[in-house]
mmCIF file with all atom_site columns, C-alpha atoms in Angstrom:
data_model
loop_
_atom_site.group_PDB
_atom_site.id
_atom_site.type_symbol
_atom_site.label_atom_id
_atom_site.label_alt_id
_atom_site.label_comp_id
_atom_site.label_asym_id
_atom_site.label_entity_id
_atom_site.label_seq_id
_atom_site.pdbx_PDB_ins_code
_atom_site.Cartn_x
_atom_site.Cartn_y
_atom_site.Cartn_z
_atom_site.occupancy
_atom_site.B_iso_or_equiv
_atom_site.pdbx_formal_charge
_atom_site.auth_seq_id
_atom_site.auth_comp_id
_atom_site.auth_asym_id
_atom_site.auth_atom_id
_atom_site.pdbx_PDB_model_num
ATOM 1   C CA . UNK A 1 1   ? 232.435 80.309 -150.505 1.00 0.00 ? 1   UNK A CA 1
ATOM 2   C CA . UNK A 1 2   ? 235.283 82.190 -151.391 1.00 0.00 ? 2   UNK A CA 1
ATOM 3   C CA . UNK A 1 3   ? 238.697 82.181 -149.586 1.00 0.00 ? 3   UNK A CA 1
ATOM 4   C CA . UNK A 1 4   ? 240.763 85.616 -150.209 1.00 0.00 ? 4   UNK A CA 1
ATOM 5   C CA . UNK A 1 5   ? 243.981 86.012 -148.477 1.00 0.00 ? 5   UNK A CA 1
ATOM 6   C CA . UNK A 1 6   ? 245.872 90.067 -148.723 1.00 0.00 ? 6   UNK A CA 1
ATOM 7   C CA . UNK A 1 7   ? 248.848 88.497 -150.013 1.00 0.00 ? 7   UNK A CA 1
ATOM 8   C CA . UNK A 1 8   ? 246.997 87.887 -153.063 1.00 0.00 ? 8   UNK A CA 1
ATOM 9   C CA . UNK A 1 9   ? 244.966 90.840 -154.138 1.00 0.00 ? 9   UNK A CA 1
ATOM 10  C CA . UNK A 1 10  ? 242.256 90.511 -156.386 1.00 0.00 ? 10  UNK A CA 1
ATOM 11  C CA . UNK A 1 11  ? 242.436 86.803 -156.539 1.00 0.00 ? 11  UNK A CA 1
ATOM 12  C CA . UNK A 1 12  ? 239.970 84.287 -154.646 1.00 0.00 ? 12  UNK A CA 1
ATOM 13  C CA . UNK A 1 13  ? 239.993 80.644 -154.387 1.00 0.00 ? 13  UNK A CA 1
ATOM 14  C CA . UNK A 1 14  ? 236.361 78.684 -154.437 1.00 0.00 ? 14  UNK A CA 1
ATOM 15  C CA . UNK A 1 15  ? 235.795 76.077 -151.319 1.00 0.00 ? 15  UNK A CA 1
ATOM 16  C CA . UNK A 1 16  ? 233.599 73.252 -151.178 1.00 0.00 ? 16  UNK A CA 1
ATOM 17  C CA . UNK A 1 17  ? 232.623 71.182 -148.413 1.00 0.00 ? 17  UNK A CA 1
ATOM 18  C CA . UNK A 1 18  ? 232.792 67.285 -150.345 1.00 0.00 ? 18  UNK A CA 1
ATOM 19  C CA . UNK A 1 19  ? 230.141 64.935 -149.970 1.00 0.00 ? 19  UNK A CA 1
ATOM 20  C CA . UNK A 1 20  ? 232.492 62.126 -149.921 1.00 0.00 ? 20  UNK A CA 1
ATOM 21  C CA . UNK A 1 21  ? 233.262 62.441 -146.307 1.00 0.00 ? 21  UNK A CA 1
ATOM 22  C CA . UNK A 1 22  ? 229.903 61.401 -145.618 1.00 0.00 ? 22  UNK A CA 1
ATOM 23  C CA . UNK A 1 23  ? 229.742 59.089 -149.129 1.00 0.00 ? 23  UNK A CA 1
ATOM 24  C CA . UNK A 1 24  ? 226.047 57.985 -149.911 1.00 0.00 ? 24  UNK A CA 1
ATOM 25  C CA . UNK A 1 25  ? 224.996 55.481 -152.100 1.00 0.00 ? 25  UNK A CA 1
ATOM 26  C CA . UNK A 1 26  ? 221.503 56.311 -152.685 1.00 0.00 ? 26  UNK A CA 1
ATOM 27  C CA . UNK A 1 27  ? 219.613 59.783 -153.466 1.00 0.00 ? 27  UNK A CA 1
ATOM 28  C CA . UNK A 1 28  ? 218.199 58.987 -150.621 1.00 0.00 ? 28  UNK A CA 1
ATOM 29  C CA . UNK A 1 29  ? 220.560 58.554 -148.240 1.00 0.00 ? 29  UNK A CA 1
ATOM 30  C CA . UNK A 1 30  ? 222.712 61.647 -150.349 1.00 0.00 ? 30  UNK A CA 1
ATOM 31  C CA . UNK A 1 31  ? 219.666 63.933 -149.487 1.00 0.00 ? 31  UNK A CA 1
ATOM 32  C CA . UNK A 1 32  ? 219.304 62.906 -145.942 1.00 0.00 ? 32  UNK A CA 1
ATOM 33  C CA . UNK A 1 33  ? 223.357 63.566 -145.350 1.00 0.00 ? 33  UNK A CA 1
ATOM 34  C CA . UNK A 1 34  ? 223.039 66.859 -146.513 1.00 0.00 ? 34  UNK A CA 1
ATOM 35  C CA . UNK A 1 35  ? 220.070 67.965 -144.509 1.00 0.00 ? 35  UNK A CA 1
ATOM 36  C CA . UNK A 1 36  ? 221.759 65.820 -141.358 1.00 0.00 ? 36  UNK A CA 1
ATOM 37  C CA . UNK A 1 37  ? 225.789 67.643 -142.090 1.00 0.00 ? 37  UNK A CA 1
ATOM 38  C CA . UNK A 1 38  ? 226.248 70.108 -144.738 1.00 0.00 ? 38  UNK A CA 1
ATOM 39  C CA . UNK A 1 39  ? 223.019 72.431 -143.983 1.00 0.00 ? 39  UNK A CA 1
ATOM 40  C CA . UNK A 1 40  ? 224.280 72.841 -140.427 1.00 0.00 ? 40  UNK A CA 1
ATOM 41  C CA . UNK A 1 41  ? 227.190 73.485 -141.561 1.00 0.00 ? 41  UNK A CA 1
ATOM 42  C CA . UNK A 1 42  ? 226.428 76.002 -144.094 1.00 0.00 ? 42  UNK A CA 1
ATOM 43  C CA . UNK A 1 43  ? 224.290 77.941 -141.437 1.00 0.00 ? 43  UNK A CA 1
ATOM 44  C CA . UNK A 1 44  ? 227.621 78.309 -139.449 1.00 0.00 ? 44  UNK A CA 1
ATOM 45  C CA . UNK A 1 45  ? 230.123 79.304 -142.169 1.00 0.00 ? 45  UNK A CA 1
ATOM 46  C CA . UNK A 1 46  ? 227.900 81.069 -144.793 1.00 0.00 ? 46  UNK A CA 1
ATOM 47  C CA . UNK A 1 47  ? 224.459 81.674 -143.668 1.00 0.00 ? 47  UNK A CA 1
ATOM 48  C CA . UNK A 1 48  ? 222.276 83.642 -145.843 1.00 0.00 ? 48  UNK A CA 1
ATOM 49  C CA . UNK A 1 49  ? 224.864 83.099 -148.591 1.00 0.00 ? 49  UNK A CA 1
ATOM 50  C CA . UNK A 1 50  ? 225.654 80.339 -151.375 1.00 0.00 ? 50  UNK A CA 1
ATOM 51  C CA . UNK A 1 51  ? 227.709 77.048 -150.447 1.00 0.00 ? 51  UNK A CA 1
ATOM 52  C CA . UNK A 1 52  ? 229.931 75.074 -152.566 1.00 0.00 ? 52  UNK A CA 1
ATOM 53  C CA . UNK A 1 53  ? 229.420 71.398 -152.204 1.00 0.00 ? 53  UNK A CA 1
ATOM 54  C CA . UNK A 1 54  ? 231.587 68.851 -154.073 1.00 0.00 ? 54  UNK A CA 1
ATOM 55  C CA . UNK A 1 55  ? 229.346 66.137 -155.177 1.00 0.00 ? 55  UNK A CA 1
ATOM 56  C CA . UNK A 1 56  ? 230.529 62.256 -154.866 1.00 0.00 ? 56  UNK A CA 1
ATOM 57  C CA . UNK A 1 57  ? 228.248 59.937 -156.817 1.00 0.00 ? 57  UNK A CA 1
ATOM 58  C CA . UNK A 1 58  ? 229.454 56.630 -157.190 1.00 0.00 ? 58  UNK A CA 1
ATOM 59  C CA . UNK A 1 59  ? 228.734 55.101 -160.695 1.00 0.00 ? 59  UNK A CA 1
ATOM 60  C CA . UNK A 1 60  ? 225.388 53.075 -159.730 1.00 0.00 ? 60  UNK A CA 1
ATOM 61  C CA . UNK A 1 61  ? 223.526 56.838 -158.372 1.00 0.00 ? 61  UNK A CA 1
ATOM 62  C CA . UNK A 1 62  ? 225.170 59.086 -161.023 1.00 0.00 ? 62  UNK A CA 1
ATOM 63  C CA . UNK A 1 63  ? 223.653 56.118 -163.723 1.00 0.00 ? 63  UNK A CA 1
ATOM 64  C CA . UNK A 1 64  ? 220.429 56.717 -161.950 1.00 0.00 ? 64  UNK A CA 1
ATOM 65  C CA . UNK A 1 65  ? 220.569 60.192 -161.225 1.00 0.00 ? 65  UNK A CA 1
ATOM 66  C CA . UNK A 1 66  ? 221.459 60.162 -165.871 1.00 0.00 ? 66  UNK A CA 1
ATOM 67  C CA . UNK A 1 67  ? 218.492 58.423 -166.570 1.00 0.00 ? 67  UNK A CA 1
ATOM 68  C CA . UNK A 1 68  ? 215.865 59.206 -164.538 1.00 0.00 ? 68  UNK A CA 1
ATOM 69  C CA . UNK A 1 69  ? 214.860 63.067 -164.717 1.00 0.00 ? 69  UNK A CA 1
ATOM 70  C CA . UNK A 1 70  ? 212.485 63.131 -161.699 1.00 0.00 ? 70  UNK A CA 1
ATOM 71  C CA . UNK A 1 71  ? 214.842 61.838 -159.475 1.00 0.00 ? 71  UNK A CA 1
ATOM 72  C CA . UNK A 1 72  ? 217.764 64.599 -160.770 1.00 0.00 ? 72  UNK A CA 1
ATOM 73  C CA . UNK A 1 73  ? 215.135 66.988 -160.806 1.00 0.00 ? 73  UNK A CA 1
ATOM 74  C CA . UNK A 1 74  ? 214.557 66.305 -156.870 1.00 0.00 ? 74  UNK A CA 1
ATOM 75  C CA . UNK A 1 75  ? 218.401 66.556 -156.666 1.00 0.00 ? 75  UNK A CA 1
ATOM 76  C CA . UNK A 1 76  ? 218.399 69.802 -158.383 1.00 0.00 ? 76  UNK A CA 1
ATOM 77  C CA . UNK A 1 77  ? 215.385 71.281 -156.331 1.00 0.00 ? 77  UNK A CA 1
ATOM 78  C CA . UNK A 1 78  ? 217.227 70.291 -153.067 1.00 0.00 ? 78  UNK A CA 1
ATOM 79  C CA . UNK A 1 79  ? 220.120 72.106 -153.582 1.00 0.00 ? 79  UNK A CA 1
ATOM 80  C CA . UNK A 1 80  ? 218.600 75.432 -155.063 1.00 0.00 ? 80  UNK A CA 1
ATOM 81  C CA . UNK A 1 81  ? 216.657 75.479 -152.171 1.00 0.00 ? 81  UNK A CA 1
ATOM 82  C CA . UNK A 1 82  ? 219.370 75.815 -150.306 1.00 0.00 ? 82  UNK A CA 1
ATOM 83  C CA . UNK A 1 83  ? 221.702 77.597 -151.579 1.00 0.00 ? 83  UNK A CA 1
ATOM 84  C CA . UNK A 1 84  ? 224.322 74.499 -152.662 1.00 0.00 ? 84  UNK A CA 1
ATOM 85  C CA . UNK A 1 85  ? 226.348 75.449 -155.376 1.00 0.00 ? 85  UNK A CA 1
ATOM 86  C CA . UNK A 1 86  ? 227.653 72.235 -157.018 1.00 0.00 ? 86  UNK A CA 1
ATOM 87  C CA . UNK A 1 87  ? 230.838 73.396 -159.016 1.00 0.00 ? 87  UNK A CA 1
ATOM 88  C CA . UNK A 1 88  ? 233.114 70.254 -158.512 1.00 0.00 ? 88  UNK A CA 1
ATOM 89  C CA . UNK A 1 89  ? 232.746 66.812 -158.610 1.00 0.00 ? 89  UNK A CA 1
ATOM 90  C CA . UNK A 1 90  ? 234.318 63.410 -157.840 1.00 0.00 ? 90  UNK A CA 1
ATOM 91  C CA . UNK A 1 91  ? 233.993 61.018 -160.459 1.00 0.00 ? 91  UNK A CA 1
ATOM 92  C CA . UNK A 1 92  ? 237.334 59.246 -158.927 1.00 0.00 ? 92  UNK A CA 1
ATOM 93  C CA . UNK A 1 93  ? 236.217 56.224 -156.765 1.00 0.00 ? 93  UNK A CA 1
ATOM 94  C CA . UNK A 1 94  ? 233.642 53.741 -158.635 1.00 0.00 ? 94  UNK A CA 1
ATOM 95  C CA . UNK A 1 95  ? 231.764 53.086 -155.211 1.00 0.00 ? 95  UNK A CA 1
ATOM 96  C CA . UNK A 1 96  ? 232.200 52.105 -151.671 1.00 0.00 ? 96  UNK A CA 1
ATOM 97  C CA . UNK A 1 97  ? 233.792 55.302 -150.727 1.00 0.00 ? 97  UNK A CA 1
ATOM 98  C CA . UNK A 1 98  ? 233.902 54.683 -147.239 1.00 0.00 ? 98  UNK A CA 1
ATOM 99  C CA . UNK A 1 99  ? 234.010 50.337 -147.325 1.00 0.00 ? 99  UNK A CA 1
ATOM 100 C CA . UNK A 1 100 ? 237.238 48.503 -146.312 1.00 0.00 ? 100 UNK A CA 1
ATOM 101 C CA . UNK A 1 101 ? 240.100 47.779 -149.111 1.00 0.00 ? 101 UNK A CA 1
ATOM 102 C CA . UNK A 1 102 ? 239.268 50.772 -151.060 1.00 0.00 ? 102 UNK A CA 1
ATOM 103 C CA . UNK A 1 103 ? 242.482 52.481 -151.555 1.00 0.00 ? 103 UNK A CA 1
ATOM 104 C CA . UNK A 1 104 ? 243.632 48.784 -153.625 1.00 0.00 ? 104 UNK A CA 1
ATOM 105 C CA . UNK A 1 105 ? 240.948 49.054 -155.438 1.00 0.00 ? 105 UNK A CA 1
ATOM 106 C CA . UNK A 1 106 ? 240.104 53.001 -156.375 1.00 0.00 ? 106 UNK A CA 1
ATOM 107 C CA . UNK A 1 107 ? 241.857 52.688 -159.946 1.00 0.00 ? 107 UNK A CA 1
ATOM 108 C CA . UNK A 1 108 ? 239.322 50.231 -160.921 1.00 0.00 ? 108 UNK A CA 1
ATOM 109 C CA . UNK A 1 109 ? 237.952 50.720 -163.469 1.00 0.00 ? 109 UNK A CA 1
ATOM 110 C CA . UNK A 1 110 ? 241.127 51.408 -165.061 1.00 0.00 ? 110 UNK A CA 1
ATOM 111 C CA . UNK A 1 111 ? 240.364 53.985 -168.470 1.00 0.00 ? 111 UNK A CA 1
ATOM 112 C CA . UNK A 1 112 ? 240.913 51.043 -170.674 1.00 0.00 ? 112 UNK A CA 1
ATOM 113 C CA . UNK A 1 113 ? 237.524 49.880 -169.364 1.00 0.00 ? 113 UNK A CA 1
ATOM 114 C CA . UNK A 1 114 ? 234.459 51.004 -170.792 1.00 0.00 ? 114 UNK A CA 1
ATOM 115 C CA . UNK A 1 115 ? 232.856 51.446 -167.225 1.00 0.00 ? 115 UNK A CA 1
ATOM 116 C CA . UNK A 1 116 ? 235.165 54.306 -166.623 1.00 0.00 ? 116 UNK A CA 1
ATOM 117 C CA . UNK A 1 117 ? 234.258 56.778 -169.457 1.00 0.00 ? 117 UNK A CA 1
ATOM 118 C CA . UNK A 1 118 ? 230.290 55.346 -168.906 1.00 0.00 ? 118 UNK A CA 1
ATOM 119 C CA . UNK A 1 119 ? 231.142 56.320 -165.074 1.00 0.00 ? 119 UNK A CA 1
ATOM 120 C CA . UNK A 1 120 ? 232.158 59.558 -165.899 1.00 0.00 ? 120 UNK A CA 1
ATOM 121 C CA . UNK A 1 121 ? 230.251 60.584 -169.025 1.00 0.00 ? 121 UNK A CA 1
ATOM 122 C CA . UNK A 1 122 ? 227.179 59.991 -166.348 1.00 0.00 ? 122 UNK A CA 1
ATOM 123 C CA . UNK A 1 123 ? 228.655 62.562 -163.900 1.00 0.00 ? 123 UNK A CA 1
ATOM 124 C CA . UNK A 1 124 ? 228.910 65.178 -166.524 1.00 0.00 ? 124 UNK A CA 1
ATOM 125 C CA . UNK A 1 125 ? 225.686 64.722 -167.677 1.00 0.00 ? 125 UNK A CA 1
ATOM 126 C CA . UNK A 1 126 ? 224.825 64.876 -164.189 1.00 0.00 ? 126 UNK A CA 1
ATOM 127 C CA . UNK A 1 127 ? 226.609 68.017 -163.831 1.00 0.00 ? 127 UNK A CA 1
ATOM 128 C CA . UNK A 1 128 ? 225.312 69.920 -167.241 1.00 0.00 ? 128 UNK A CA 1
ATOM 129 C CA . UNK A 1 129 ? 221.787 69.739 -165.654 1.00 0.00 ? 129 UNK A CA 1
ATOM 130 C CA . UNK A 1 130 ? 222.316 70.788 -161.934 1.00 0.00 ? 130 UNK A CA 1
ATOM 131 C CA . UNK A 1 131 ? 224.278 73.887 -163.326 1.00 0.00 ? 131 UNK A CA 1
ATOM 132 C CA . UNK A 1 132 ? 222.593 74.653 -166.332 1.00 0.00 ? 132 UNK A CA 1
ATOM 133 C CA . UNK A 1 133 ? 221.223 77.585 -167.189 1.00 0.00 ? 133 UNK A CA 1
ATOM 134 C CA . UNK A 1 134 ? 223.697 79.252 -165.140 1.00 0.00 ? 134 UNK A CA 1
ATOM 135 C CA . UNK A 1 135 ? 225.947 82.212 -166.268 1.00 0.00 ? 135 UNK A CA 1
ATOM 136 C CA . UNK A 1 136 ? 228.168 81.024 -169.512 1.00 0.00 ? 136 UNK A CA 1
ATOM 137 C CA . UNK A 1 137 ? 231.615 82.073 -167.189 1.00 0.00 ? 137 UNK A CA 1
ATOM 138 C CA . UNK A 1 138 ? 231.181 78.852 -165.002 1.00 0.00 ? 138 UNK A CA 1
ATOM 139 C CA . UNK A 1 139 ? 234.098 76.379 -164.548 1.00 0.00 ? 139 UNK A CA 1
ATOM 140 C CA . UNK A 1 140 ? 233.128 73.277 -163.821 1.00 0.00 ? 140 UNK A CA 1
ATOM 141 C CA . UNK A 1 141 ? 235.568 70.203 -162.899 1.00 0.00 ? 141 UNK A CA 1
ATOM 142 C CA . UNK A 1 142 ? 235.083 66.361 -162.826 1.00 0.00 ? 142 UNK A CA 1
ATOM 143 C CA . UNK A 1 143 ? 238.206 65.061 -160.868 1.00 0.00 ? 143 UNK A CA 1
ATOM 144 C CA . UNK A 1 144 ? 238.966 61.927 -162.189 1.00 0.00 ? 144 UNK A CA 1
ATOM 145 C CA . UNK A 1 145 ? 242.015 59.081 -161.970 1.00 0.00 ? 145 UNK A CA 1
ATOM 146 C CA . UNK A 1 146 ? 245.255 58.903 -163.724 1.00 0.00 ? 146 UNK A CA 1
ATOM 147 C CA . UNK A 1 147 ? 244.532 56.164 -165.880 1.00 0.00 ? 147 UNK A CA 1
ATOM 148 C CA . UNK A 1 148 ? 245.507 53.061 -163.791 1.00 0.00 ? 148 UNK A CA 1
ATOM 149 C CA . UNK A 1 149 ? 247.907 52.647 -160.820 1.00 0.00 ? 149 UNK A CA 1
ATOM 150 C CA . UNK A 1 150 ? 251.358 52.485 -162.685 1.00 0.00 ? 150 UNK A CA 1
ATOM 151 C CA . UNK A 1 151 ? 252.047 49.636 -160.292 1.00 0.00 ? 151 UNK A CA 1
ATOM 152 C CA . UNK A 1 152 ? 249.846 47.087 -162.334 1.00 0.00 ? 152 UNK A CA 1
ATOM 153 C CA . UNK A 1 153 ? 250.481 48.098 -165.467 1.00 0.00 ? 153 UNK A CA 1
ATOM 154 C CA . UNK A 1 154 ? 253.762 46.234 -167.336 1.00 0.00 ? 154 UNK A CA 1
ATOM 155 C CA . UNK A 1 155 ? 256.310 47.812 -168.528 1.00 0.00 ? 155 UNK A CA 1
ATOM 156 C CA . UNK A 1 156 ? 256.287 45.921 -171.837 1.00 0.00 ? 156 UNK A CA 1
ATOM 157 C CA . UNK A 1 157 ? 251.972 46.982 -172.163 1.00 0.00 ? 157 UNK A CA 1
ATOM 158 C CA . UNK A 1 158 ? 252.534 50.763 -171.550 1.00 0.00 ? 158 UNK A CA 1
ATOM 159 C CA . UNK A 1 159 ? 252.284 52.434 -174.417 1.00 0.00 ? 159 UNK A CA 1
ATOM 160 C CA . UNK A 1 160 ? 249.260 50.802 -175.585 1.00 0.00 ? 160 UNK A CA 1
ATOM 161 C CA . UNK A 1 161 ? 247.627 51.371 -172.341 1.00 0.00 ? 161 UNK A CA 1
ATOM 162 C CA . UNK A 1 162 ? 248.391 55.285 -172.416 1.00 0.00 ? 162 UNK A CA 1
ATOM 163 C CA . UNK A 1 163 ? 247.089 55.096 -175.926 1.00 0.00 ? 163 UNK A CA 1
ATOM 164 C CA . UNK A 1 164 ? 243.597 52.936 -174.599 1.00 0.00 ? 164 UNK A CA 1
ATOM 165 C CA . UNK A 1 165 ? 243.257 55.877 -172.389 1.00 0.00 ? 165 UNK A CA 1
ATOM 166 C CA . UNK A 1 166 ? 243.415 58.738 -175.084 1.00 0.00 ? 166 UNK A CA 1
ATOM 167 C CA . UNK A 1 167 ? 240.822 56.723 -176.781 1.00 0.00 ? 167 UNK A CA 1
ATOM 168 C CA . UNK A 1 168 ? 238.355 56.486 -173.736 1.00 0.00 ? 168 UNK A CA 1
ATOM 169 C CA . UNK A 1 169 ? 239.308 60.276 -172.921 1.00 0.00 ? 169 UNK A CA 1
ATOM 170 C CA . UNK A 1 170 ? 238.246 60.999 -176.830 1.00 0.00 ? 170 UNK A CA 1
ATOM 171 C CA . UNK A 1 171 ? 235.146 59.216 -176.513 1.00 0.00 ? 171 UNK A CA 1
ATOM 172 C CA . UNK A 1 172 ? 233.791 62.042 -173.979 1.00 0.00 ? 172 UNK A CA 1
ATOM 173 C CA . UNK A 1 173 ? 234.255 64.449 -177.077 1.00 0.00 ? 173 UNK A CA 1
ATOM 174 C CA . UNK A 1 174 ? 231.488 62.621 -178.980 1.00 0.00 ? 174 UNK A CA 1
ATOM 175 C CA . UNK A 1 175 ? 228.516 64.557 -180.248 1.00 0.00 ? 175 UNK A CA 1
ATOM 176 C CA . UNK A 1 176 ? 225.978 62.868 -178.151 1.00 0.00 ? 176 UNK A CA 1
ATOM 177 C CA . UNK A 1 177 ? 228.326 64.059 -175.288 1.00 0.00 ? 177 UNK A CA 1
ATOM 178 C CA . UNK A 1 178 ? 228.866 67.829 -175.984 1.00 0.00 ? 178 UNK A CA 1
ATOM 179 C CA . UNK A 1 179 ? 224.540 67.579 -175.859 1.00 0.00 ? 179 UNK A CA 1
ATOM 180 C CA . UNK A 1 180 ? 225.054 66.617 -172.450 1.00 0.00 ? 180 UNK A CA 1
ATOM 181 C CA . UNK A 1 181 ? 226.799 69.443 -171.522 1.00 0.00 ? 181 UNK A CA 1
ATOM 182 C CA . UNK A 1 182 ? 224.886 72.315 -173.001 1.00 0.00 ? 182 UNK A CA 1
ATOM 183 C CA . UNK A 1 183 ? 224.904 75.492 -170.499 1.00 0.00 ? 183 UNK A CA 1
ATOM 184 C CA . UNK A 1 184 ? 228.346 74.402 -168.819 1.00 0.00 ? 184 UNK A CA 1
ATOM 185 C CA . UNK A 1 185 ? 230.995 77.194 -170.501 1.00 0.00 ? 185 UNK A CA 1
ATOM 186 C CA . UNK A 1 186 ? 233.589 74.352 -169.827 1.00 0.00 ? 186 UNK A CA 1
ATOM 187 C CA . UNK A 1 187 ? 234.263 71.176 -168.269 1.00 0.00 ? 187 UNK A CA 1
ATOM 188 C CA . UNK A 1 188 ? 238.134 70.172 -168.324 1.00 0.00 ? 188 UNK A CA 1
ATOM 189 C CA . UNK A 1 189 ? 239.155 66.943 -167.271 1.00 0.00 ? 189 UNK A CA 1
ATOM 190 C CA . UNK A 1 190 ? 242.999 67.164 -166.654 1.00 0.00 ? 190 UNK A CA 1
ATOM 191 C CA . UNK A 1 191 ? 244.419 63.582 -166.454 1.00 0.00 ? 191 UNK A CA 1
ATOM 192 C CA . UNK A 1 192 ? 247.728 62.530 -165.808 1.00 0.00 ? 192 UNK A CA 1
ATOM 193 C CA . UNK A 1 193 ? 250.265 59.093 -166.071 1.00 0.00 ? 193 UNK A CA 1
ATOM 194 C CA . UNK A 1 194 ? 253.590 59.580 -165.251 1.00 0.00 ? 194 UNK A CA 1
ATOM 195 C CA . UNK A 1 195 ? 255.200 59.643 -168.704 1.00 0.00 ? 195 UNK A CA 1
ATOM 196 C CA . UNK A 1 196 ? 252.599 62.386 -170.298 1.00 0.00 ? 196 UNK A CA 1
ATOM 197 C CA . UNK A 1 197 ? 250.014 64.992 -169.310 1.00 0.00 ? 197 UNK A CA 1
ATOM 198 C CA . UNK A 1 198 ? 246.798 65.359 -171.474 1.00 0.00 ? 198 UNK A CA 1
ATOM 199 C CA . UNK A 1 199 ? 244.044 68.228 -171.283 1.00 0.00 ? 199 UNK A CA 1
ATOM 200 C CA . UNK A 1 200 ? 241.193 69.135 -173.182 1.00 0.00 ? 200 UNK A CA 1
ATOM 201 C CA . UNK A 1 201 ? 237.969 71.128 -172.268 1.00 0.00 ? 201 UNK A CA 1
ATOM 202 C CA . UNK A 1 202 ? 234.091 69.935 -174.101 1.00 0.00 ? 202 UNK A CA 1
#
């Protein structure tokens, strides 16, 4: 969907209905939530047209959903069916969206951690296949975290934290990567600590 407002002419802002308020942990369950919520709720606020959905998969189903093209192929299927256009996703908390204690815990894995980049190289890969094929002027975003919680990082360990995290950012720019993302025009992950702000588009 796209939101105009007059005051603005010629400009339009994309919405998406997020998966994450009803966070599933299977493809399963994800399919089942989506037939339950957001096709209802597409048939009330664009029927007959496309829907943006923001996808949540939490490490363990965007592994799965990486490795095992039958099951991403169902995914795929599922959504074109319906008109779900999957233009943003959340690649933020690991798992357990909805479980108690999550807000301590949704910086972990910090981007010093190899789980983090393996999290999120998994969701673009993820991504590169439900929109592929698509016209070469789509924008794609992978929301991600800013690194760690600056709360439980030391003062005295900064700097070579912020410089862990340019390597694990870096590490998406590999070749085997960039194969992963063949038919997306761009994916930009914009990150952010509070002493720096880094961007760079595959």
């Amino acid at each position: 969907m796209l939101f105009k407002s007059a005051a603005h002419p010629g400009k339009s802002v994309r919405l998406a209905y997020c998966m994450n308020l009803h966070a599933a942990e299977t493809l399963p369950e994800l399919l089942e939530n989506m037939q339950r919520i957001t096709l209802p709720l597409r048939e009330r606020l664009a029927k007959d047209r496309e829907f943006g959905v923001g996808m949540y998969l939490p490490a363990v189903l965007a592994h799965e959903l990486a490795n095992h093209p039958a099951k991403l192929a169902q995914l795929k299927r599922f959504l074109d069916e319906h008109a779900l256009d999957p233009f943003t996703f959340n690649a933020f908390p690991f798992g357990g969206f909805q479980s108690d204690g999550l807000k301590e815990r949704v910086f972990e894995p910090t981007w010093w951690e190899r789980e983090r980049a393996d999290f999120t190289r998994d969701v673009a890969r993820v991504a590169s296949r439900l929109v592929g094929g698509t016209s070469e002027d789509r924008h794609i975003s992978i929301s991600t975290h800013t690194g760690a919680h600056s709360s439980r990082v030391p003062q005295n360990e900064r700097d070579d934290r912020i410089r862990a995290c340019f390597a694990a950012w870096r590490s998406l720019c590999e070749r085997r990567t960039r194969a992963y993302l063949r038919g997306l025009h761009m994916l930009s992950v914009i990150l952010r600590t509070t002493a720096l702000t880094h961007s760079f588009s595959l």
